[in-house]
Amino acid sequence: MTKHKLQRFEDLKTFDRVFQYPRELLHEFPPLQGKWNSVVFKRDAPIVVELGCGRGEYTIGLHKNDPSKNYIGIDIKGARLWRGAKTSHDENLTHVAFIRTAIEFIYQFFETGELSEIWITFPDPQSGLPREKRRLTHPNFLHMYQKLLKKDGLLHLKTDNIPFYEYTVEMLAGFGGEIQISTADLYNNPPEGFDLDIQTTYEKIFLKEGKQISFLSYRFS
């Protein structure tokens, strides 16, 4: 590991509202399930989670667009997550937090029905049938999201991968909820009121390459 990365990991230990619990430290996680609003954010507000938040640009952008909600970015890559955590720390964004952990373990961090929205932004499509169960919209993950979300909670997906977008639409069909928004070409067919200015680093790269961005928003029943 480079000195640069090591320094970032040391920085993360000093930032407010950053929780680092990879697999080997899960047993040490404090009992925050159902207490994020009271203990961490210290206000009662809808909780919005971004999975695979990378550098945290989208988490920060969502907060600045609507500061009435509480936001949590989740990623296993600490050196990437550092960027968003540092911005949040430096700007004293008291209603933004970050968790460094693997997404398959998020059920250990939240109580049933604690979340209002989940964002999945440009996930690895895990192409190929042998890797299907690792897709973040595989039914195994969708069942977990459904449990963690409040009744009528929302799942949002942004992707540059059309097959992944179509796969997600197909998987959601078995959950009894309703697709609220679905567009295979977000920037040429944007939903009314959608903020196109909130973009991840990868999204900006994809747009420069002329790639088509897909988006959907699904409400669980």
mmCIF file with all atom_site columns, C-alpha atoms in Angstrom:
data_model
loop_
_atom_site.group_PDB
_atom_site.id
_atom_site.type_symbol
_atom_site.label_atom_id
_atom_site.label_alt_id
_atom_site.label_comp_id
_atom_site.label_asym_id
_atom_site.label_entity_id
_atom_site.label_seq_id
_atom_site.pdbx_PDB_ins_code
_atom_site.Cartn_x
_atom_site.Cartn_y
_atom_site.Cartn_z
_atom_site.occupancy
_atom_site.B_iso_or_equiv
_atom_site.pdbx_formal_charge
_atom_site.auth_seq_id
_atom_site.auth_comp_id
_atom_site.auth_asym_id
_atom_site.auth_atom_id
_atom_site.pdbx_PDB_model_num
ATOM 1   C CA . MET A 1 1   ? 0.000   0.000   0.000   1.00 0.00 ? 1   MET A CA 1
ATOM 2   C CA . THR A 1 2   ? 1.363   3.430   -0.939  1.00 0.00 ? 2   THR A CA 1
ATOM 3   C CA . LYS A 1 3   ? 2.160   6.124   1.603   1.00 0.00 ? 3   LYS A CA 1
ATOM 4   C CA . HIS A 1 4   ? -0.569  8.240   -0.008  1.00 0.00 ? 4   HIS A CA 1
ATOM 5   C CA . LYS A 1 5   ? -3.229  5.602   0.691   1.00 0.00 ? 5   LYS A CA 1
ATOM 6   C CA . LEU A 1 6   ? -1.948  4.970   4.197   1.00 0.00 ? 6   LEU A CA 1
ATOM 7   C CA . GLN A 1 7   ? -2.303  8.664   4.982   1.00 0.00 ? 7   GLN A CA 1
ATOM 8   C CA . ARG A 1 8   ? -5.873  8.645   3.725   1.00 0.00 ? 8   ARG A CA 1
ATOM 9   C CA . PHE A 1 9   ? -6.722  5.716   5.965   1.00 0.00 ? 9   PHE A CA 1
ATOM 10  C CA . GLU A 1 10  ? -5.232  7.604   8.905   1.00 0.00 ? 10  GLU A CA 1
ATOM 11  C CA . ASP A 1 11  ? -7.263  10.685  7.961   1.00 0.00 ? 11  ASP A CA 1
ATOM 12  C CA . LEU A 1 12  ? -10.476 8.659   7.930   1.00 0.00 ? 12  LEU A CA 1
ATOM 13  C CA . LYS A 1 13  ? -9.954  7.807   11.599  1.00 0.00 ? 13  LYS A CA 1
ATOM 14  C CA . THR A 1 14  ? -10.124 11.514  12.466  1.00 0.00 ? 14  THR A CA 1
ATOM 15  C CA . PHE A 1 15  ? -13.179 12.503  10.406  1.00 0.00 ? 15  PHE A CA 1
ATOM 16  C CA . ASP A 1 16  ? -16.564 12.973  12.028  1.00 0.00 ? 16  ASP A CA 1
ATOM 17  C CA . ARG A 1 17  ? -19.346 10.526  11.097  1.00 0.00 ? 17  ARG A CA 1
ATOM 18  C CA . VAL A 1 18  ? -17.079 8.008   9.351   1.00 0.00 ? 18  VAL A CA 1
ATOM 19  C CA . PHE A 1 19  ? -17.549 4.372   10.394  1.00 0.00 ? 19  PHE A CA 1
ATOM 20  C CA . GLN A 1 20  ? -14.997 1.807   9.200   1.00 0.00 ? 20  GLN A CA 1
ATOM 21  C CA . TYR A 1 21  ? -16.179 -1.775  9.600   1.00 0.00 ? 21  TYR A CA 1
ATOM 22  C CA . PRO A 1 22  ? -14.914 -4.155  6.901   1.00 0.00 ? 22  PRO A CA 1
ATOM 23  C CA . ARG A 1 23  ? -15.587 -7.849  7.369   1.00 0.00 ? 23  ARG A CA 1
ATOM 24  C CA . GLU A 1 24  ? -12.944 -8.402  10.049  1.00 0.00 ? 24  GLU A CA 1
ATOM 25  C CA . LEU A 1 25  ? -14.305 -5.578  12.233  1.00 0.00 ? 25  LEU A CA 1
ATOM 26  C CA . LEU A 1 26  ? -18.062 -6.132  11.875  1.00 0.00 ? 26  LEU A CA 1
ATOM 27  C CA . HIS A 1 27  ? -18.271 -7.607  15.364  1.00 0.00 ? 27  HIS A CA 1
ATOM 28  C CA . GLU A 1 28  ? -17.061 -4.266  16.776  1.00 0.00 ? 28  GLU A CA 1
ATOM 29  C CA . PHE A 1 29  ? -19.762 -2.135  15.161  1.00 0.00 ? 29  PHE A CA 1
ATOM 30  C CA . PRO A 1 30  ? -21.668 -0.168  17.843  1.00 0.00 ? 30  PRO A CA 1
ATOM 31  C CA . PRO A 1 31  ? -25.435 -0.788  18.147  1.00 0.00 ? 31  PRO A CA 1
ATOM 32  C CA . LEU A 1 32  ? -26.636 1.971   15.828  1.00 0.00 ? 32  LEU A CA 1
ATOM 33  C CA . GLN A 1 33  ? -29.447 0.036   14.132  1.00 0.00 ? 33  GLN A CA 1
ATOM 34  C CA . GLY A 1 34  ? -32.524 2.217   14.431  1.00 0.00 ? 34  GLY A CA 1
ATOM 35  C CA . LYS A 1 35  ? -30.486 4.999   16.065  1.00 0.00 ? 35  LYS A CA 1
ATOM 36  C CA . TRP A 1 36  ? -28.805 6.782   13.168  1.00 0.00 ? 36  TRP A CA 1
ATOM 37  C CA . ASN A 1 37  ? -31.081 9.792   13.452  1.00 0.00 ? 37  ASN A CA 1
ATOM 38  C CA . SER A 1 38  ? -30.906 10.099  17.226  1.00 0.00 ? 38  SER A CA 1
ATOM 39  C CA . VAL A 1 39  ? -27.223 9.237   17.780  1.00 0.00 ? 39  VAL A CA 1
ATOM 40  C CA . VAL A 1 40  ? -25.387 10.258  14.585  1.00 0.00 ? 40  VAL A CA 1
ATOM 41  C CA . PHE A 1 41  ? -27.472 12.943  12.859  1.00 0.00 ? 41  PHE A CA 1
ATOM 42  C CA . LYS A 1 42  ? -29.282 14.168  15.972  1.00 0.00 ? 42  LYS A CA 1
ATOM 43  C CA . ARG A 1 43  ? -32.477 14.982  14.128  1.00 0.00 ? 43  ARG A CA 1
ATOM 44  C CA . ASP A 1 44  ? -35.463 13.071  12.812  1.00 0.00 ? 44  ASP A CA 1
ATOM 45  C CA . ALA A 1 45  ? -35.294 13.061  8.999   1.00 0.00 ? 45  ALA A CA 1
ATOM 46  C CA . PRO A 1 46  ? -35.543 10.547  6.129   1.00 0.00 ? 46  PRO A CA 1
ATOM 47  C CA . ILE A 1 47  ? -32.333 8.537   5.683   1.00 0.00 ? 47  ILE A CA 1
ATOM 48  C CA . VAL A 1 48  ? -30.952 8.202   2.151   1.00 0.00 ? 48  VAL A CA 1
ATOM 49  C CA . VAL A 1 49  ? -28.163 5.690   1.449   1.00 0.00 ? 49  VAL A CA 1
ATOM 50  C CA . GLU A 1 50  ? -25.858 5.540   -1.577  1.00 0.00 ? 50  GLU A CA 1
ATOM 51  C CA . LEU A 1 51  ? -24.345 2.102   -2.200  1.00 0.00 ? 51  LEU A CA 1
ATOM 52  C CA . GLY A 1 52  ? -20.915 1.938   -3.820  1.00 0.00 ? 52  GLY A CA 1
ATOM 53  C CA . CYS A 1 53  ? -20.525 5.689   -3.277  1.00 0.00 ? 53  CYS A CA 1
ATOM 54  C CA . GLY A 1 54  ? -16.892 5.787   -4.463  1.00 0.00 ? 54  GLY A CA 1
ATOM 55  C CA . ARG A 1 55  ? -15.583 9.309   -3.867  1.00 0.00 ? 55  ARG A CA 1
ATOM 56  C CA . GLY A 1 56  ? -18.874 10.397  -2.380  1.00 0.00 ? 56  GLY A CA 1
ATOM 57  C CA . GLU A 1 57  ? -19.708 13.074  -4.963  1.00 0.00 ? 57  GLU A CA 1
ATOM 58  C CA . TYR A 1 58  ? -23.265 11.849  -5.366  1.00 0.00 ? 58  TYR A CA 1
ATOM 59  C CA . THR A 1 59  ? -23.877 11.578  -1.626  1.00 0.00 ? 59  THR A CA 1
ATOM 60  C CA . ILE A 1 60  ? -22.592 15.129  -1.131  1.00 0.00 ? 60  ILE A CA 1
ATOM 61  C CA . GLY A 1 61  ? -24.529 16.372  -4.168  1.00 0.00 ? 61  GLY A CA 1
ATOM 62  C CA . LEU A 1 62  ? -27.789 14.861  -2.957  1.00 0.00 ? 62  LEU A CA 1
ATOM 63  C CA . HIS A 1 63  ? -27.298 16.534  0.413   1.00 0.00 ? 63  HIS A CA 1
ATOM 64  C CA . LYS A 1 64  ? -26.640 19.943  -1.109  1.00 0.00 ? 64  LYS A CA 1
ATOM 65  C CA . ASN A 1 65  ? -29.648 19.534  -3.390  1.00 0.00 ? 65  ASN A CA 1
ATOM 66  C CA . ASP A 1 66  ? -31.961 18.616  -0.485  1.00 0.00 ? 66  ASP A CA 1
ATOM 67  C CA . PRO A 1 67  ? -30.445 19.210  2.981   1.00 0.00 ? 67  PRO A CA 1
ATOM 68  C CA . SER A 1 68  ? -33.709 18.269  4.701   1.00 0.00 ? 68  SER A CA 1
ATOM 69  C CA . LYS A 1 69  ? -32.690 14.586  4.613   1.00 0.00 ? 69  LYS A CA 1
ATOM 70  C CA . ASN A 1 70  ? -29.852 12.602  6.230   1.00 0.00 ? 70  ASN A CA 1
ATOM 71  C CA . TYR A 1 71  ? -27.369 10.887  3.902   1.00 0.00 ? 71  TYR A CA 1
ATOM 72  C CA . ILE A 1 72  ? -25.018 7.915   4.233   1.00 0.00 ? 72  ILE A CA 1
ATOM 73  C CA . GLY A 1 73  ? -22.489 6.880   1.569   1.00 0.00 ? 73  GLY A CA 1
ATOM 74  C CA . ILE A 1 74  ? -21.254 3.285   1.686   1.00 0.00 ? 74  ILE A CA 1
ATOM 75  C CA . ASP A 1 75  ? -18.171 1.824   -0.012  1.00 0.00 ? 75  ASP A CA 1
ATOM 76  C CA . ILE A 1 76  ? -15.504 -0.727  0.829   1.00 0.00 ? 76  ILE A CA 1
ATOM 77  C CA . LYS A 1 77  ? -12.684 1.304   -0.760  1.00 0.00 ? 77  LYS A CA 1
ATOM 78  C CA . GLY A 1 78  ? -11.391 3.598   1.956   1.00 0.00 ? 78  GLY A CA 1
ATOM 79  C CA . ALA A 1 79  ? -8.971  5.539   -0.248  1.00 0.00 ? 79  ALA A CA 1
ATOM 80  C CA . ARG A 1 80  ? -11.870 6.495   -2.546  1.00 0.00 ? 80  ARG A CA 1
ATOM 81  C CA . LEU A 1 81  ? -14.364 7.185   0.227   1.00 0.00 ? 81  LEU A CA 1
ATOM 82  C CA . TRP A 1 82  ? -11.797 9.563   1.756   1.00 0.00 ? 82  TRP A CA 1
ATOM 83  C CA . ARG A 1 83  ? -12.648 12.279  -0.771  1.00 0.00 ? 83  ARG A CA 1
ATOM 84  C CA . GLY A 1 84  ? -16.307 12.550  0.194   1.00 0.00 ? 84  GLY A CA 1
ATOM 85  C CA . ALA A 1 85  ? -15.563 12.103  3.878   1.00 0.00 ? 85  ALA A CA 1
ATOM 86  C CA . LYS A 1 86  ? -12.979 14.910  3.770   1.00 0.00 ? 86  LYS A CA 1
ATOM 87  C CA . THR A 1 87  ? -15.398 17.247  1.998   1.00 0.00 ? 87  THR A CA 1
ATOM 88  C CA . SER A 1 88  ? -18.083 16.458  4.557   1.00 0.00 ? 88  SER A CA 1
ATOM 89  C CA . HIS A 1 89  ? -15.619 16.987  7.418   1.00 0.00 ? 89  HIS A CA 1
ATOM 90  C CA . ASP A 1 90  ? -14.125 20.216  6.031   1.00 0.00 ? 90  ASP A CA 1
ATOM 91  C CA . GLU A 1 91  ? -17.540 21.722  5.264   1.00 0.00 ? 91  GLU A CA 1
ATOM 92  C CA . ASN A 1 92  ? -19.062 20.460  8.522   1.00 0.00 ? 92  ASN A CA 1
ATOM 93  C CA . LEU A 1 93  ? -21.915 18.663  6.779   1.00 0.00 ? 93  LEU A CA 1
ATOM 94  C CA . THR A 1 94  ? -23.470 17.302  9.960   1.00 0.00 ? 94  THR A CA 1
ATOM 95  C CA . HIS A 1 95  ? -26.179 15.395  8.126   1.00 0.00 ? 95  HIS A CA 1
ATOM 96  C CA . VAL A 1 96  ? -23.803 13.333  5.964   1.00 0.00 ? 96  VAL A CA 1
ATOM 97  C CA . ALA A 1 97  ? -22.040 10.151  7.111   1.00 0.00 ? 97  ALA A CA 1
ATOM 98  C CA . PHE A 1 98  ? -19.947 7.432   5.481   1.00 0.00 ? 98  PHE A CA 1
ATOM 99  C CA . ILE A 1 99  ? -19.529 3.727   6.187   1.00 0.00 ? 99  ILE A CA 1
ATOM 100 C CA . ARG A 1 100 ? -16.585 1.687   4.899   1.00 0.00 ? 100 ARG A CA 1
ATOM 101 C CA . THR A 1 101 ? -17.910 -1.833  4.557   1.00 0.00 ? 101 THR A CA 1
ATOM 102 C CA . ALA A 1 102 ? -18.985 -4.369  1.933   1.00 0.00 ? 102 ALA A CA 1
ATOM 103 C CA . ILE A 1 103 ? -22.514 -3.869  0.643   1.00 0.00 ? 103 ILE A CA 1
ATOM 104 C CA . GLU A 1 104 ? -23.560 -7.447  1.408   1.00 0.00 ? 104 GLU A CA 1
ATOM 105 C CA . PHE A 1 105 ? -23.208 -6.599  5.118   1.00 0.00 ? 105 PHE A CA 1
ATOM 106 C CA . ILE A 1 106 ? -25.388 -3.486  5.257   1.00 0.00 ? 106 ILE A CA 1
ATOM 107 C CA . TYR A 1 107 ? -28.215 -5.409  6.922   1.00 0.00 ? 107 TYR A CA 1
ATOM 108 C CA . GLN A 1 108 ? -26.028 -5.350  10.047  1.00 0.00 ? 108 GLN A CA 1
ATOM 109 C CA . PHE A 1 109 ? -25.973 -1.545  10.082  1.00 0.00 ? 109 PHE A CA 1
ATOM 110 C CA . PHE A 1 110 ? -29.665 -0.676  9.784   1.00 0.00 ? 110 PHE A CA 1
ATOM 111 C CA . GLU A 1 111 ? -32.935 -1.701  11.339  1.00 0.00 ? 111 GLU A CA 1
ATOM 112 C CA . THR A 1 112 ? -35.834 -3.024  9.294   1.00 0.00 ? 112 THR A CA 1
ATOM 113 C CA . GLY A 1 113 ? -37.645 -0.069  7.721   1.00 0.00 ? 113 GLY A CA 1
ATOM 114 C CA . GLU A 1 114 ? -35.018 2.491   8.769   1.00 0.00 ? 114 GLU A CA 1
ATOM 115 C CA . LEU A 1 115 ? -34.192 3.798   5.275   1.00 0.00 ? 115 LEU A CA 1
ATOM 116 C CA . SER A 1 116 ? -36.298 5.987   3.008   1.00 0.00 ? 116 SER A CA 1
ATOM 117 C CA . GLU A 1 117 ? -34.243 5.773   -0.201  1.00 0.00 ? 117 GLU A CA 1
ATOM 118 C CA . ILE A 1 118 ? -31.378 3.737   -1.626  1.00 0.00 ? 118 ILE A CA 1
ATOM 119 C CA . TRP A 1 119 ? -29.254 4.937   -4.543  1.00 0.00 ? 119 TRP A CA 1
ATOM 120 C CA . ILE A 1 120 ? -27.101 2.605   -6.638  1.00 0.00 ? 120 ILE A CA 1
ATOM 121 C CA . THR A 1 121 ? -24.827 4.669   -8.864  1.00 0.00 ? 121 THR A CA 1
ATOM 122 C CA . PHE A 1 122 ? -22.822 3.038   -11.658 1.00 0.00 ? 122 PHE A CA 1
ATOM 123 C CA . PRO A 1 123 ? -22.274 -0.379  -10.080 1.00 0.00 ? 123 PRO A CA 1
ATOM 124 C CA . ASP A 1 124 ? -20.051 -3.044  -11.572 1.00 0.00 ? 124 ASP A CA 1
ATOM 125 C CA . PRO A 1 125 ? -22.474 -4.896  -13.898 1.00 0.00 ? 125 PRO A CA 1
ATOM 126 C CA . GLN A 1 126 ? -20.799 -8.211  -12.998 1.00 0.00 ? 126 GLN A CA 1
ATOM 127 C CA . SER A 1 127 ? -21.217 -9.405  -16.568 1.00 0.00 ? 127 SER A CA 1
ATOM 128 C CA . GLY A 1 128 ? -21.536 -13.129 -17.134 1.00 0.00 ? 128 GLY A CA 1
ATOM 129 C CA . LEU A 1 129 ? -23.913 -15.662 -15.611 1.00 0.00 ? 129 LEU A CA 1
ATOM 130 C CA . PRO A 1 130 ? -21.437 -17.029 -13.017 1.00 0.00 ? 130 PRO A CA 1
ATOM 131 C CA . ARG A 1 131 ? -21.241 -13.552 -11.462 1.00 0.00 ? 131 ARG A CA 1
ATOM 132 C CA . GLU A 1 132 ? -24.973 -12.828 -11.488 1.00 0.00 ? 132 GLU A CA 1
ATOM 133 C CA . LYS A 1 133 ? -25.400 -13.197 -7.718  1.00 0.00 ? 133 LYS A CA 1
ATOM 134 C CA . ARG A 1 134 ? -22.881 -10.392 -7.219  1.00 0.00 ? 134 ARG A CA 1
ATOM 135 C CA . ARG A 1 135 ? -24.999 -7.889  -9.134  1.00 0.00 ? 135 ARG A CA 1
ATOM 136 C CA . LEU A 1 136 ? -26.368 -5.250  -6.775  1.00 0.00 ? 136 LEU A CA 1
ATOM 137 C CA . THR A 1 137 ? -29.838 -5.717  -8.236  1.00 0.00 ? 137 THR A CA 1
ATOM 138 C CA . HIS A 1 138 ? -29.862 -9.505  -7.997  1.00 0.00 ? 138 HIS A CA 1
ATOM 139 C CA . PRO A 1 139 ? -32.985 -10.660 -6.077  1.00 0.00 ? 139 PRO A CA 1
ATOM 140 C CA . ASN A 1 140 ? -30.842 -11.507 -3.037  1.00 0.00 ? 140 ASN A CA 1
ATOM 141 C CA . PHE A 1 141 ? -29.860 -7.850  -2.745  1.00 0.00 ? 141 PHE A CA 1
ATOM 142 C CA . LEU A 1 142 ? -33.319 -6.583  -3.694  1.00 0.00 ? 142 LEU A CA 1
ATOM 143 C CA . HIS A 1 143 ? -34.894 -8.579  -0.852  1.00 0.00 ? 143 HIS A CA 1
ATOM 144 C CA . MET A 1 144 ? -32.403 -6.982  1.546   1.00 0.00 ? 144 MET A CA 1
ATOM 145 C CA . TYR A 1 145 ? -33.184 -3.485  0.273   1.00 0.00 ? 145 TYR A CA 1
ATOM 146 C CA . GLN A 1 146 ? -36.919 -4.150  0.557   1.00 0.00 ? 146 GLN A CA 1
ATOM 147 C CA . LYS A 1 147 ? -36.447 -5.118  4.191   1.00 0.00 ? 147 LYS A CA 1
ATOM 148 C CA . LEU A 1 148 ? -34.310 -2.098  5.074   1.00 0.00 ? 148 LEU A CA 1
ATOM 149 C CA . LEU A 1 149 ? -36.552 0.424   3.305   1.00 0.00 ? 149 LEU A CA 1
ATOM 150 C CA . LYS A 1 150 ? -39.687 1.866   4.833   1.00 0.00 ? 150 LYS A CA 1
ATOM 151 C CA . LYS A 1 151 ? -42.993 0.854   3.296   1.00 0.00 ? 151 LYS A CA 1
ATOM 152 C CA . ASP A 1 152 ? -43.158 2.649   -0.075  1.00 0.00 ? 152 ASP A CA 1
ATOM 153 C CA . GLY A 1 153 ? -39.392 3.281   0.098   1.00 0.00 ? 153 GLY A CA 1
ATOM 154 C CA . LEU A 1 154 ? -37.547 4.116   -3.119  1.00 0.00 ? 154 LEU A CA 1
ATOM 155 C CA . LEU A 1 155 ? -34.690 2.388   -4.934  1.00 0.00 ? 155 LEU A CA 1
ATOM 156 C CA . HIS A 1 156 ? -32.837 4.450   -7.560  1.00 0.00 ? 156 HIS A CA 1
ATOM 157 C CA . LEU A 1 157 ? -30.390 3.123   -10.150 1.00 0.00 ? 157 LEU A CA 1
ATOM 158 C CA . LYS A 1 158 ? -28.047 4.994   -12.477 1.00 0.00 ? 158 LYS A CA 1
ATOM 159 C CA . THR A 1 159 ? -25.937 2.975   -14.923 1.00 0.00 ? 159 THR A CA 1
ATOM 160 C CA . ASP A 1 160 ? -24.097 3.262   -18.219 1.00 0.00 ? 160 ASP A CA 1
ATOM 161 C CA . ASN A 1 161 ? -24.758 -0.435  -18.906 1.00 0.00 ? 161 ASN A CA 1
ATOM 162 C CA . ILE A 1 162 ? -27.996 -1.021  -20.837 1.00 0.00 ? 162 ILE A CA 1
ATOM 163 C CA . PRO A 1 163 ? -28.077 -4.810  -20.247 1.00 0.00 ? 163 PRO A CA 1
ATOM 164 C CA . PHE A 1 164 ? -27.699 -4.194  -16.500 1.00 0.00 ? 164 PHE A CA 1
ATOM 165 C CA . TYR A 1 165 ? -30.528 -1.648  -16.604 1.00 0.00 ? 165 TYR A CA 1
ATOM 166 C CA . GLU A 1 166 ? -32.757 -4.108  -18.482 1.00 0.00 ? 166 GLU A CA 1
ATOM 167 C CA . TYR A 1 167 ? -31.790 -6.912  -16.082 1.00 0.00 ? 167 TYR A CA 1
ATOM 168 C CA . THR A 1 168 ? -32.812 -4.722  -13.134 1.00 0.00 ? 168 THR A CA 1
ATOM 169 C CA . VAL A 1 169 ? -36.187 -3.908  -14.672 1.00 0.00 ? 169 VAL A CA 1
ATOM 170 C CA . GLU A 1 170 ? -36.765 -7.633  -15.167 1.00 0.00 ? 170 GLU A CA 1
ATOM 171 C CA . MET A 1 171 ? -35.763 -8.524  -11.594 1.00 0.00 ? 171 MET A CA 1
ATOM 172 C CA . LEU A 1 172 ? -37.944 -5.810  -10.063 1.00 0.00 ? 172 LEU A CA 1
ATOM 173 C CA . ALA A 1 173 ? -40.987 -7.147  -11.880 1.00 0.00 ? 173 ALA A CA 1
ATOM 174 C CA . GLY A 1 174 ? -41.212 -9.927  -9.289  1.00 0.00 ? 174 GLY A CA 1
ATOM 175 C CA . PHE A 1 175 ? -41.393 -7.640  -6.242  1.00 0.00 ? 175 PHE A CA 1
ATOM 176 C CA . GLY A 1 176 ? -44.933 -6.279  -6.541  1.00 0.00 ? 176 GLY A CA 1
ATOM 177 C CA . GLY A 1 177 ? -43.935 -2.640  -6.383  1.00 0.00 ? 177 GLY A CA 1
ATOM 178 C CA . GLU A 1 178 ? -44.053 -0.006  -9.105  1.00 0.00 ? 178 GLU A CA 1
ATOM 179 C CA . ILE A 1 179 ? -41.479 1.650   -11.336 1.00 0.00 ? 179 ILE A CA 1
ATOM 180 C CA . GLN A 1 180 ? -41.888 5.401   -10.824 1.00 0.00 ? 180 GLN A CA 1
ATOM 181 C CA . ILE A 1 181 ? -39.388 6.551   -13.434 1.00 0.00 ? 181 ILE A CA 1
ATOM 182 C CA . SER A 1 182 ? -37.641 4.601   -16.165 1.00 0.00 ? 182 SER A CA 1
ATOM 183 C CA . THR A 1 183 ? -35.529 6.036   -18.948 1.00 0.00 ? 183 THR A CA 1
ATOM 184 C CA . ALA A 1 184 ? -32.846 4.285   -20.963 1.00 0.00 ? 184 ALA A CA 1
ATOM 185 C CA . ASP A 1 185 ? -31.388 7.651   -22.003 1.00 0.00 ? 185 ASP A CA 1
ATOM 186 C CA . LEU A 1 186 ? -31.427 10.005  -19.020 1.00 0.00 ? 186 LEU A CA 1
ATOM 187 C CA . TYR A 1 187 ? -29.736 13.011  -20.614 1.00 0.00 ? 187 TYR A CA 1
ATOM 188 C CA . ASN A 1 188 ? -31.882 13.029  -23.741 1.00 0.00 ? 188 ASN A CA 1
ATOM 189 C CA . ASN A 1 189 ? -35.066 12.069  -21.921 1.00 0.00 ? 189 ASN A CA 1
ATOM 190 C CA . PRO A 1 190 ? -34.742 13.448  -18.362 1.00 0.00 ? 190 PRO A CA 1
ATOM 191 C CA . PRO A 1 191 ? -37.622 13.122  -15.899 1.00 0.00 ? 191 PRO A CA 1
ATOM 192 C CA . GLU A 1 192 ? -39.227 16.422  -14.940 1.00 0.00 ? 192 GLU A CA 1
ATOM 193 C CA . GLY A 1 193 ? -37.322 18.080  -12.095 1.00 0.00 ? 193 GLY A CA 1
ATOM 194 C CA . PHE A 1 194 ? -34.419 15.606  -12.157 1.00 0.00 ? 194 PHE A CA 1
ATOM 195 C CA . ASP A 1 195 ? -31.087 17.219  -11.221 1.00 0.00 ? 195 ASP A CA 1
ATOM 196 C CA . LEU A 1 196 ? -28.670 16.306  -14.009 1.00 0.00 ? 196 LEU A CA 1
ATOM 197 C CA . ASP A 1 197 ? -25.876 18.319  -12.403 1.00 0.00 ? 197 ASP A CA 1
ATOM 198 C CA . ILE A 1 198 ? -25.234 15.747  -9.656  1.00 0.00 ? 198 ILE A CA 1
ATOM 199 C CA . GLN A 1 199 ? -22.700 13.394  -11.232 1.00 0.00 ? 199 GLN A CA 1
ATOM 200 C CA . THR A 1 200 ? -20.117 10.872  -10.090 1.00 0.00 ? 200 THR A CA 1
ATOM 201 C CA . THR A 1 201 ? -16.551 10.874  -11.407 1.00 0.00 ? 201 THR A CA 1
ATOM 202 C CA . TYR A 1 202 ? -17.345 7.838   -13.544 1.00 0.00 ? 202 TYR A CA 1
ATOM 203 C CA . GLU A 1 203 ? -20.517 9.428   -14.884 1.00 0.00 ? 203 GLU A CA 1
ATOM 204 C CA . LYS A 1 204 ? -18.585 12.459  -16.097 1.00 0.00 ? 204 LYS A CA 1
ATOM 205 C CA . ILE A 1 205 ? -16.127 10.144  -17.869 1.00 0.00 ? 205 ILE A CA 1
ATOM 206 C CA . PHE A 1 206 ? -18.940 8.123   -19.462 1.00 0.00 ? 206 PHE A CA 1
ATOM 207 C CA . LEU A 1 207 ? -20.657 11.279  -20.707 1.00 0.00 ? 207 LEU A CA 1
ATOM 208 C CA . LYS A 1 208 ? -17.421 12.541  -22.288 1.00 0.00 ? 208 LYS A CA 1
ATOM 209 C CA . GLU A 1 209 ? -17.140 9.178   -24.038 1.00 0.00 ? 209 GLU A CA 1
ATOM 210 C CA . GLY A 1 210 ? -20.651 9.645   -25.396 1.00 0.00 ? 210 GLY A CA 1
ATOM 211 C CA . LYS A 1 211 ? -22.136 6.773   -23.425 1.00 0.00 ? 211 LYS A CA 1
ATOM 212 C CA . GLN A 1 212 ? -25.857 6.560   -22.780 1.00 0.00 ? 212 GLN A CA 1
ATOM 213 C CA . ILE A 1 213 ? -26.908 6.792   -19.133 1.00 0.00 ? 213 ILE A CA 1
ATOM 214 C CA . SER A 1 214 ? -29.964 4.896   -17.889 1.00 0.00 ? 214 SER A CA 1
ATOM 215 C CA . PHE A 1 215 ? -31.995 5.631   -14.791 1.00 0.00 ? 215 PHE A CA 1
ATOM 216 C CA . LEU A 1 216 ? -34.878 4.091   -12.927 1.00 0.00 ? 216 LEU A CA 1
ATOM 217 C CA . SER A 1 217 ? -36.682 4.754   -9.685  1.00 0.00 ? 217 SER A CA 1
ATOM 218 C CA . TYR A 1 218 ? -38.714 1.963   -8.093  1.00 0.00 ? 218 TYR A CA 1
ATOM 219 C CA . ARG A 1 219 ? -41.120 2.114   -5.185  1.00 0.00 ? 219 ARG A CA 1
ATOM 220 C CA . PHE A 1 220 ? -41.367 -1.065  -3.130  1.00 0.00 ? 220 PHE A CA 1
ATOM 221 C CA . SER A 1 221 ? -44.862 -1.995  -1.986  1.00 0.00 ? 221 SER A CA 1
#
